[in-house]
mmCIF file of N, CA and C in Angstrom:
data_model
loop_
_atom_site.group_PDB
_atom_site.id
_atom_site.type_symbol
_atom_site.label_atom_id
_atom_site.label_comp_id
_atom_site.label_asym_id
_atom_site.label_seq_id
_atom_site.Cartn_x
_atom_site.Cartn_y
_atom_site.Cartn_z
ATOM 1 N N UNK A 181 16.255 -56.670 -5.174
ATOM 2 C CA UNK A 181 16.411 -56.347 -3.772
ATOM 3 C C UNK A 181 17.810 -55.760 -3.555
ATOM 4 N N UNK A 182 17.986 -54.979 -3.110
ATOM 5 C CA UNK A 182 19.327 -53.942 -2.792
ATOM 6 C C UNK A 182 20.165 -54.836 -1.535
ATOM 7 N N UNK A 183 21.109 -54.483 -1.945
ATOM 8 C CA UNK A 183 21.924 -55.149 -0.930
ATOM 9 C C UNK A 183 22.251 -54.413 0.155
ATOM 10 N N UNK A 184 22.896 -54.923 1.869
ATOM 11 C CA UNK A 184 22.667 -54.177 2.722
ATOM 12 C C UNK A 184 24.259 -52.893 2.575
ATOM 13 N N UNK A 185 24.977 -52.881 1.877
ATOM 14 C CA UNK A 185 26.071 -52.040 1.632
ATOM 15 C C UNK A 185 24.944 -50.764 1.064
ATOM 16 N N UNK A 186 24.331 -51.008 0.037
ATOM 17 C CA UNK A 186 23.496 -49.914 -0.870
ATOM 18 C C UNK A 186 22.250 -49.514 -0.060
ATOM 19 N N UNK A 187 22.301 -49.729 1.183
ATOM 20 C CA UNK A 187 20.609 -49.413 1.940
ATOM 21 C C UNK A 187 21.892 -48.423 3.082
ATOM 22 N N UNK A 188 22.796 -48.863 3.596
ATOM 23 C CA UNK A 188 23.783 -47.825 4.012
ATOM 24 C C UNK A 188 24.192 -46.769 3.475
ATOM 25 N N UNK A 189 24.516 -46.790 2.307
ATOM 26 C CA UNK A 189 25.350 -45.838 1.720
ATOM 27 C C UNK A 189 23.727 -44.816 1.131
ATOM 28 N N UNK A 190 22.906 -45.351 1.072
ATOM 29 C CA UNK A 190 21.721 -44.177 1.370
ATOM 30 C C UNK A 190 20.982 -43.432 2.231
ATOM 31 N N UNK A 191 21.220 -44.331 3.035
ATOM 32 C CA UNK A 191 20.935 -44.017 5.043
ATOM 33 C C UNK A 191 22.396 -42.428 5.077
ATOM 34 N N UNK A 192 23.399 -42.758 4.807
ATOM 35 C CA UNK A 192 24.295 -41.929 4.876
ATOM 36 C C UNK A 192 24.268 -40.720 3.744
ATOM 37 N N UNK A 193 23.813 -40.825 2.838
ATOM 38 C CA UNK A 193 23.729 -39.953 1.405
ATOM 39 C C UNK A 193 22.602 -38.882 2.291
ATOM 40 N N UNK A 194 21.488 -39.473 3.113
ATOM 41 C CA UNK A 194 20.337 -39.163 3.124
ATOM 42 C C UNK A 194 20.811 -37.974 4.417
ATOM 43 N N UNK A 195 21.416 -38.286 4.769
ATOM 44 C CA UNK A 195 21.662 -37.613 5.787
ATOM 45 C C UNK A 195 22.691 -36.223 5.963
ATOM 46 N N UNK A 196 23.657 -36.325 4.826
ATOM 47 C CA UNK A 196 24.348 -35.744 4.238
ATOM 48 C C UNK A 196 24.122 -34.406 3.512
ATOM 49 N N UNK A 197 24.423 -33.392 4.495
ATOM 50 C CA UNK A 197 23.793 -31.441 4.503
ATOM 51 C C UNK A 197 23.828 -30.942 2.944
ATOM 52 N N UNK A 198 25.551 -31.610 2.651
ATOM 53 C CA UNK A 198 25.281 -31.011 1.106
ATOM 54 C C UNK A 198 25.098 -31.651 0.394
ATOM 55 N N UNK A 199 24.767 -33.280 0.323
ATOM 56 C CA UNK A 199 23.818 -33.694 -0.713
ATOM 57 C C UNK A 199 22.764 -33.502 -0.669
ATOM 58 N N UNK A 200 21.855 -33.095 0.202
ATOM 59 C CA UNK A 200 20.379 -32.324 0.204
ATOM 60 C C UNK A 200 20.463 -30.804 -0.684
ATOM 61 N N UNK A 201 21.332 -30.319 -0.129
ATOM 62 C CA UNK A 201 21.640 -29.089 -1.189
ATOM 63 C C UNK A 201 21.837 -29.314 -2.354
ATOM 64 N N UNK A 202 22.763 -29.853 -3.024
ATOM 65 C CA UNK A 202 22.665 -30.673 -4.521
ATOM 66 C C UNK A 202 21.630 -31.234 -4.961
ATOM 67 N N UNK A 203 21.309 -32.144 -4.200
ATOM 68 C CA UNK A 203 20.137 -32.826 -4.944
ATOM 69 C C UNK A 203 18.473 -32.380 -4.703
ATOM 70 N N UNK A 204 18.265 -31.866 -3.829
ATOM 71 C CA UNK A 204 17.556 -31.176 -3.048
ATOM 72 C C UNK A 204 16.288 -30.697 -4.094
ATOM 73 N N UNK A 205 15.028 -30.302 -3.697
ATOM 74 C CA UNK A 205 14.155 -29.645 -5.047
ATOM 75 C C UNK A 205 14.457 -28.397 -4.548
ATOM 76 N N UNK A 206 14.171 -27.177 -5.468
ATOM 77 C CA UNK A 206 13.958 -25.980 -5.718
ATOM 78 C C UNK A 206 12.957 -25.587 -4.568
ATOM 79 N N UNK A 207 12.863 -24.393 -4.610
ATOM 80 C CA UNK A 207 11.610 -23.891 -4.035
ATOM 81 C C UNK A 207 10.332 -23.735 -5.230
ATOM 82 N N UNK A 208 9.674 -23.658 -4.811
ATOM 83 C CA UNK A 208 8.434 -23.594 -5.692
ATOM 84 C C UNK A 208 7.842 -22.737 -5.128
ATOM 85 N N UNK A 209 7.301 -21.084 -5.719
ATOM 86 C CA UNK A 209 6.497 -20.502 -5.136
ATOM 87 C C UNK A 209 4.982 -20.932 -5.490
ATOM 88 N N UNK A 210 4.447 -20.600 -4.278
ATOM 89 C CA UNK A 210 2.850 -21.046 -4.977
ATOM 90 C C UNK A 210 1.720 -20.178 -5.618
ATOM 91 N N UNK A 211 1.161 -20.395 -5.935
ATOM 92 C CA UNK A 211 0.408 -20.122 -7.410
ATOM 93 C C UNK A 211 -0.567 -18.993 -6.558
ATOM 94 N N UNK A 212 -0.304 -17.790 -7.113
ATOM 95 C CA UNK A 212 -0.940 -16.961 -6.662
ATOM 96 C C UNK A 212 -2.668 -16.891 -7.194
ATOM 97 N N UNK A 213 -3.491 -15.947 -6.155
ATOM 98 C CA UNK A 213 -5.270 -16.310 -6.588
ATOM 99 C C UNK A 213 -5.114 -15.091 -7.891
ATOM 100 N N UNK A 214 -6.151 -15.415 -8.486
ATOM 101 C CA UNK A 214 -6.689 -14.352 -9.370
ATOM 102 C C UNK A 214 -6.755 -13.010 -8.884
ATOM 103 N N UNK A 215 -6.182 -12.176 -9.404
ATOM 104 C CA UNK A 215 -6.810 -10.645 -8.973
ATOM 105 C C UNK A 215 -7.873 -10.256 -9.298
ATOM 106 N N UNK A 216 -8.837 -9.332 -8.334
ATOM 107 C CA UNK A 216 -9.947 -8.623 -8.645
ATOM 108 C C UNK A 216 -9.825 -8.234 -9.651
ATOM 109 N N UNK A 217 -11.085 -8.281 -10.117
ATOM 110 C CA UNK A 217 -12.067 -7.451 -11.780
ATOM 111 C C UNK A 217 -11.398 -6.254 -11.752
ATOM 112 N N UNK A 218 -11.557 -5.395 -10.816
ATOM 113 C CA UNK A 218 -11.190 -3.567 -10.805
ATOM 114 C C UNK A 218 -9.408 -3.826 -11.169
ATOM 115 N N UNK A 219 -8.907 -4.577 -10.323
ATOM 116 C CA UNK A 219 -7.768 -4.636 -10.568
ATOM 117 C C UNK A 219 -6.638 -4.843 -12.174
ATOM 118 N N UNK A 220 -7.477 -5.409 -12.771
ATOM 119 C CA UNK A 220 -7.501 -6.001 -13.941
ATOM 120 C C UNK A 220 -7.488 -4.808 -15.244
ATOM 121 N N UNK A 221 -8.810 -4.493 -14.908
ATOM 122 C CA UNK A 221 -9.229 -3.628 -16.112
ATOM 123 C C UNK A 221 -7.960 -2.080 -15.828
ATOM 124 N N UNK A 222 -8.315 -1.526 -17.362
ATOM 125 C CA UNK A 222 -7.219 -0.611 -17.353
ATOM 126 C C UNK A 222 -7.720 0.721 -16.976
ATOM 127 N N UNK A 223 -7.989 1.343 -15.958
ATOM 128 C CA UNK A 223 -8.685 2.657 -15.720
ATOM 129 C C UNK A 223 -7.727 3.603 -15.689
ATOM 130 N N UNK A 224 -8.236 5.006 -15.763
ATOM 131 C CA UNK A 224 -7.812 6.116 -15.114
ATOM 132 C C UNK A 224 -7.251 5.887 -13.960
ATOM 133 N N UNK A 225 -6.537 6.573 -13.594
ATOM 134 C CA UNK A 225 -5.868 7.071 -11.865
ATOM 135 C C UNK A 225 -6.802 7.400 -11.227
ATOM 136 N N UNK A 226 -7.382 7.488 -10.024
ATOM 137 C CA UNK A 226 -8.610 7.521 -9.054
ATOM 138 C C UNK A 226 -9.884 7.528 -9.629
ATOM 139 N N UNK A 227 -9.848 6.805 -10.837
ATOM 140 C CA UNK A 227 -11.576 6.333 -10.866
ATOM 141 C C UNK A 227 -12.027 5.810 -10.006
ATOM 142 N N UNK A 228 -11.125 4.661 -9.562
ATOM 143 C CA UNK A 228 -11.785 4.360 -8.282
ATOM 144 C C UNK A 228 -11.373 5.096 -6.918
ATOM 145 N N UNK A 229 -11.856 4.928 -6.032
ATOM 146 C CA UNK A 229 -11.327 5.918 -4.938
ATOM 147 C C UNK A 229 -11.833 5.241 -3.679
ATOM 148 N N UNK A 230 -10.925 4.960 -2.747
ATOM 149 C CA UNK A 230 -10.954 4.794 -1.054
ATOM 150 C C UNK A 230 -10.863 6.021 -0.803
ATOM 151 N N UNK A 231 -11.084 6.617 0.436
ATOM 152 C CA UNK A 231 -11.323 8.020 1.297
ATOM 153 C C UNK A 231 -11.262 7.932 2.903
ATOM 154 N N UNK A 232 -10.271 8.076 3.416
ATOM 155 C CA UNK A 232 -10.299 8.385 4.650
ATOM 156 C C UNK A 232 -9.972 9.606 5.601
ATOM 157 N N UNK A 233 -9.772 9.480 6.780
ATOM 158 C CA UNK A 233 -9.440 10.610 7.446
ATOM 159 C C UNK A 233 -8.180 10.068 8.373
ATOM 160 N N UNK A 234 -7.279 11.086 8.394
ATOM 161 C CA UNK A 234 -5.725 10.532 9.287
ATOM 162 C C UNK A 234 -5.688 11.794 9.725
ATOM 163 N N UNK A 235 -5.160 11.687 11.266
ATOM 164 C CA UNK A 235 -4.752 13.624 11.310
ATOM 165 C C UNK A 235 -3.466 13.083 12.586
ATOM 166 N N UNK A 236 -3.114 14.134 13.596
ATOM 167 C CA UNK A 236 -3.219 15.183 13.319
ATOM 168 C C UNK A 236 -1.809 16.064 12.963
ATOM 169 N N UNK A 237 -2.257 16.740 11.933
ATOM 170 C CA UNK A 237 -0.701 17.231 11.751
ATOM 171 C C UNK A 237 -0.656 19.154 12.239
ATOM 172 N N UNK A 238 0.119 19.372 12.876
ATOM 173 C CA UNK A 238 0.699 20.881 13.122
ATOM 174 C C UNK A 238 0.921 21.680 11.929
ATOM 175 N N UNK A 239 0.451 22.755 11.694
ATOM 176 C CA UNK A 239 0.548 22.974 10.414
ATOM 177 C C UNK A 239 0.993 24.980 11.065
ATOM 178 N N UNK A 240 2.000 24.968 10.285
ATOM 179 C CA UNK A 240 2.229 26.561 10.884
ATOM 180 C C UNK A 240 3.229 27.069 9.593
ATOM 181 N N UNK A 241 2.331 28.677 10.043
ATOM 182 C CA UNK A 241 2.884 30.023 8.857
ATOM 183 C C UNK A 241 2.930 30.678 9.504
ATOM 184 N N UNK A 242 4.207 31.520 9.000
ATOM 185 C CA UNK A 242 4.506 32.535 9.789
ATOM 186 C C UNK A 242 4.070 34.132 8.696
ATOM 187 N N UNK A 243 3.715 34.886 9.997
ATOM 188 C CA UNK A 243 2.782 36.120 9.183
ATOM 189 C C UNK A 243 4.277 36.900 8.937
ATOM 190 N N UNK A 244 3.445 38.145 7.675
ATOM 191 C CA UNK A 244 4.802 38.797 6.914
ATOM 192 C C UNK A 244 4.840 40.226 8.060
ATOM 193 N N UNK A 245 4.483 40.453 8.980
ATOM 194 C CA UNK A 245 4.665 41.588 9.810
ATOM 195 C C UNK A 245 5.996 41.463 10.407
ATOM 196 N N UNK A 246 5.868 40.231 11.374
ATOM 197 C CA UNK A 246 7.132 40.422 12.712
ATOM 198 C C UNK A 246 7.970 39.420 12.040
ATOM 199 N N UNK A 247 8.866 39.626 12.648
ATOM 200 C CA UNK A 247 10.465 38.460 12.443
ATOM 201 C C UNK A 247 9.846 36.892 13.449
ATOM 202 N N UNK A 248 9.913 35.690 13.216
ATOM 203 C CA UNK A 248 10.220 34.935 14.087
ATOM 204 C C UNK A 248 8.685 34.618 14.453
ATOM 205 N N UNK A 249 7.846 35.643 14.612
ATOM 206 C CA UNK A 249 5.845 35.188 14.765
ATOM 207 C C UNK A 249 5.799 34.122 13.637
ATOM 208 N N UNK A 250 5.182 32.675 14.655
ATOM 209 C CA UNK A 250 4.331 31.898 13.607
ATOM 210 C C UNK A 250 3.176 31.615 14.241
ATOM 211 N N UNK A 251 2.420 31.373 13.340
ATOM 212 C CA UNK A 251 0.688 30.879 13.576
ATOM 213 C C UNK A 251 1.092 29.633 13.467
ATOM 214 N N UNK A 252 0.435 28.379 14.446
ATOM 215 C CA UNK A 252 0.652 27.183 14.228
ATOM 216 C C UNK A 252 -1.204 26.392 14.572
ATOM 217 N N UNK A 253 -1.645 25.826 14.191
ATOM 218 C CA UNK A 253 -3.014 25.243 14.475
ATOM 219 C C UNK A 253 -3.022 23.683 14.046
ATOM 220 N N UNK A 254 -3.815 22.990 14.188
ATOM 221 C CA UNK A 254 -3.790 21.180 14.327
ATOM 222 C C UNK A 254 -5.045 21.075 13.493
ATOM 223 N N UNK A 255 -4.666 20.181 12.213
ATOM 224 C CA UNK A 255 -5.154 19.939 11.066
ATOM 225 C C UNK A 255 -5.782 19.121 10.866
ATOM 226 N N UNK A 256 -6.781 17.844 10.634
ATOM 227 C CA UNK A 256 -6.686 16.625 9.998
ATOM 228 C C UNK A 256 -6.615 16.583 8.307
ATOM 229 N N UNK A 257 -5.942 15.487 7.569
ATOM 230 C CA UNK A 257 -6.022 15.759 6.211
ATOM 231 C C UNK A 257 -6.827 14.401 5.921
ATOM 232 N N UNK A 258 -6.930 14.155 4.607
ATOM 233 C CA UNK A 258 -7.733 13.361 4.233
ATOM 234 C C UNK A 258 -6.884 12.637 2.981
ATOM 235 N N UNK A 259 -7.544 11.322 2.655
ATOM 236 C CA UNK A 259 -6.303 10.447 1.995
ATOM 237 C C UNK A 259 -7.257 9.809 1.039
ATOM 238 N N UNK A 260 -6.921 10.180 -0.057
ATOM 239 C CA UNK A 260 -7.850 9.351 -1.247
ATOM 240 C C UNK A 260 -6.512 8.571 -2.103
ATOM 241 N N UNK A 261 -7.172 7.067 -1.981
ATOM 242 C CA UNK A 261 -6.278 6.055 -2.373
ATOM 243 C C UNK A 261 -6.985 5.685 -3.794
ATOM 244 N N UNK A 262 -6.292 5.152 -4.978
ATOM 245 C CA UNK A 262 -6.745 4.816 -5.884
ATOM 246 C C UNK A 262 -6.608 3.377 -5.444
ATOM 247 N N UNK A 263 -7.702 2.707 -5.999
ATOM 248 C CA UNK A 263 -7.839 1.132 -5.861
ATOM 249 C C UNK A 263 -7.067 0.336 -6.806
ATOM 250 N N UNK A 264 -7.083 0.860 -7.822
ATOM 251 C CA UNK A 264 -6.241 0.351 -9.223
ATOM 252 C C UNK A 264 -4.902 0.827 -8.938
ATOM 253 N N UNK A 265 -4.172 1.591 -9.143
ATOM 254 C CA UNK A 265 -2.962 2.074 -8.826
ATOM 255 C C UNK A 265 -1.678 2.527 -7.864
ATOM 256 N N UNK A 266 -3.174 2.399 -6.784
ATOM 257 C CA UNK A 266 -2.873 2.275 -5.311
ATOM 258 C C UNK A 266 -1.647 3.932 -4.988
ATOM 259 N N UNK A 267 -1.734 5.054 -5.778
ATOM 260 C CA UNK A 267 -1.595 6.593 -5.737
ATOM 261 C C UNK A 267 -2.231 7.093 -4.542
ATOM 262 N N UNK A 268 -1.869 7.658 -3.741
ATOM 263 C CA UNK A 268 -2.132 8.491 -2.964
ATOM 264 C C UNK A 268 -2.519 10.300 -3.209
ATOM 265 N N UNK A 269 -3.796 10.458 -2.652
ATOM 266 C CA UNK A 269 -3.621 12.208 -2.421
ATOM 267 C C UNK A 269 -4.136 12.461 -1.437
ATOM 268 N N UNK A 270 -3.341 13.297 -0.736
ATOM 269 C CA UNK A 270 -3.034 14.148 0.742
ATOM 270 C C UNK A 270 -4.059 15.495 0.314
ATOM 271 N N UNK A 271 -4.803 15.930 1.399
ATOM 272 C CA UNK A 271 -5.678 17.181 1.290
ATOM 273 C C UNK A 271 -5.570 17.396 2.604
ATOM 274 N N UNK A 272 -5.642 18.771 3.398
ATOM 275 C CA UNK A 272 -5.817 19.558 4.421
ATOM 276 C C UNK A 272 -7.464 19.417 4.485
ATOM 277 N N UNK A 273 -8.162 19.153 6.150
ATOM 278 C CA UNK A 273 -9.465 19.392 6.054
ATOM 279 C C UNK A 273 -9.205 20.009 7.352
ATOM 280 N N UNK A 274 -10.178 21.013 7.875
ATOM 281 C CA UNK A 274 -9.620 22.022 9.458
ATOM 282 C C UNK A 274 -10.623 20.572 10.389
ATOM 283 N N UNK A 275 -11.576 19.746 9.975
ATOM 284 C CA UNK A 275 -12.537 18.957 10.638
ATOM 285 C C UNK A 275 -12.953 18.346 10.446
ATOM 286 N N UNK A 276 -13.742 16.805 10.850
ATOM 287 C CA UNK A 276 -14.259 15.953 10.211
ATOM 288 C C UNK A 276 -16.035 15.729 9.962
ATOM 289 N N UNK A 277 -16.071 17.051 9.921
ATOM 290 C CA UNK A 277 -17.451 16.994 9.808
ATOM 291 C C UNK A 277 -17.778 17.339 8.096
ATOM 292 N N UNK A 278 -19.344 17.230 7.714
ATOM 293 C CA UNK A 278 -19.715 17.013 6.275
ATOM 294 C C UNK A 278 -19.123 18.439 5.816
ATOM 295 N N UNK A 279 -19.687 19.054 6.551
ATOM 296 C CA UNK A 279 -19.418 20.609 5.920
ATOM 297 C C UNK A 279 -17.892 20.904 5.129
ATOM 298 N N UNK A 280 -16.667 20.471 6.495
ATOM 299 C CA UNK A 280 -15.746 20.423 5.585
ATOM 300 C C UNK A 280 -15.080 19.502 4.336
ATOM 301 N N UNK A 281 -15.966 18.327 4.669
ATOM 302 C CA UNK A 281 -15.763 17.187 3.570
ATOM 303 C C UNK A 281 -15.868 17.950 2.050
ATOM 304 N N UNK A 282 -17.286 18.270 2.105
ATOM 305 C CA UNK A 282 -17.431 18.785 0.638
ATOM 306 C C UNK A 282 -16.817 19.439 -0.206
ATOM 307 N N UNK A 283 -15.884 20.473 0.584
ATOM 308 C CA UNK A 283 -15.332 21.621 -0.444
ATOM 309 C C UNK A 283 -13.919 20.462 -0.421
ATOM 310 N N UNK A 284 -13.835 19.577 0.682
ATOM 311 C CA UNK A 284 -12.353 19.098 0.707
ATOM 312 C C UNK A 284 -12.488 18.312 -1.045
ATOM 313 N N UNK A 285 -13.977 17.579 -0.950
ATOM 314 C CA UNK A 285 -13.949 16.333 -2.179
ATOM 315 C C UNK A 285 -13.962 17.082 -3.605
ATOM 316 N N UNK A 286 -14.749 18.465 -3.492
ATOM 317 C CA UNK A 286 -14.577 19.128 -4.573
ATOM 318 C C UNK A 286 -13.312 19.496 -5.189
ATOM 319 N N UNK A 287 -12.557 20.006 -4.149
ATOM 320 C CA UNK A 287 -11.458 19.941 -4.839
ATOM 321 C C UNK A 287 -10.447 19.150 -5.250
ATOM 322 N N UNK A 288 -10.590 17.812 -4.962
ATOM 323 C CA UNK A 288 -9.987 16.558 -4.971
ATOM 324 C C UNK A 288 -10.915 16.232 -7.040
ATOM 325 N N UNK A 289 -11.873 16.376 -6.788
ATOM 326 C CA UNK A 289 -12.813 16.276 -8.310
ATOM 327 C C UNK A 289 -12.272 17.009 -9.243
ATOM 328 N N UNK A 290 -11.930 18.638 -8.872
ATOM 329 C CA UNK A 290 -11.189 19.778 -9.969
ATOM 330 C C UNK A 290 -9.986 19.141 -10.065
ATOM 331 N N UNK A 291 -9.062 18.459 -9.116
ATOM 332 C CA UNK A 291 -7.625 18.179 -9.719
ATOM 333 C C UNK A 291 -7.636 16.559 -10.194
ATOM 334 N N UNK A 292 -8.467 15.947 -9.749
ATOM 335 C CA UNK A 292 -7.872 14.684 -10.494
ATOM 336 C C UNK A 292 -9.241 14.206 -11.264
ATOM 337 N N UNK A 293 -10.398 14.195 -10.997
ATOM 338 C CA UNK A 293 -11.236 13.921 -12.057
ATOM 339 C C UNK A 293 -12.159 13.431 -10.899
ATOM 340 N N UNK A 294 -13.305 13.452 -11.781
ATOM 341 C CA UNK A 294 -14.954 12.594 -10.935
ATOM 342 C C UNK A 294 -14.297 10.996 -11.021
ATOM 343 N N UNK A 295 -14.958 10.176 -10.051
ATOM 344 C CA UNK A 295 -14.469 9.051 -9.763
ATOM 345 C C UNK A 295 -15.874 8.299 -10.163
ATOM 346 N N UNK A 296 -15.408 7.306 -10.677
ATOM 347 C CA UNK A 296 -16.694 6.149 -11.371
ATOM 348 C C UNK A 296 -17.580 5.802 -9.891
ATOM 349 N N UNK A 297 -18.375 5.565 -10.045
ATOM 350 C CA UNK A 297 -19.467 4.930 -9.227
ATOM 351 C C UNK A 297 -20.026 3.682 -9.619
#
């Protein structure tokens, strides 16, 4: 049984900013979950592929006739994310309809490759 001097002098230890700091535990980070299957395995760059649409951006050229003439028109582009690598590619589409999708995805296929299914 502790005597009442040693039940003080812990009441006071206990309370004491930088003996908590000294004696104190660590942090412990916690144990992260498993990552996804896709995540894991070692693929290509956009085998896998997310696809969206973000707009709108101003997009302007100026013609080679006059000094100072620019053409300016409002764009949406399109954003293919790799799932594995999490890479981005930016494409110009004039609309979000199928018509312009297709030639947009085709050419997204000629520069970086067909994407697994």
């Amino acid at each position: 049984m502790a005597s009442q001097g040693t039940v003080e002098c812990e009441k006071i230890v206990d309370k004491c900013v930088l003996c908590r700091k000294v004696d104190g535990k660590s942090y412990q980070a916690p144990i992260s979950p498993p990552l996804p299957e896709f995540k894991v395995q070692r693929n290509q760059p956009f085998s896998l592929v997310a696809v969206d649409f973000a707009g709108f951006l101003y997009v302007k050229t100026s013609s080679g006739n006059e000094k100072g003439m620019v053409k300016t028109w409002i764009s949406l582009y399109s954003l293919y994310t790799c799932c594995s690598t999490r890479v981005v590619h930016l494409d110009l589409v004039p609309n979000m309809s199928n018509e312009a999708f297709i030639p947009n995805f085709r050419r997204f296929v000629a520069r970086r490759g067909k994407p697994c299914m």
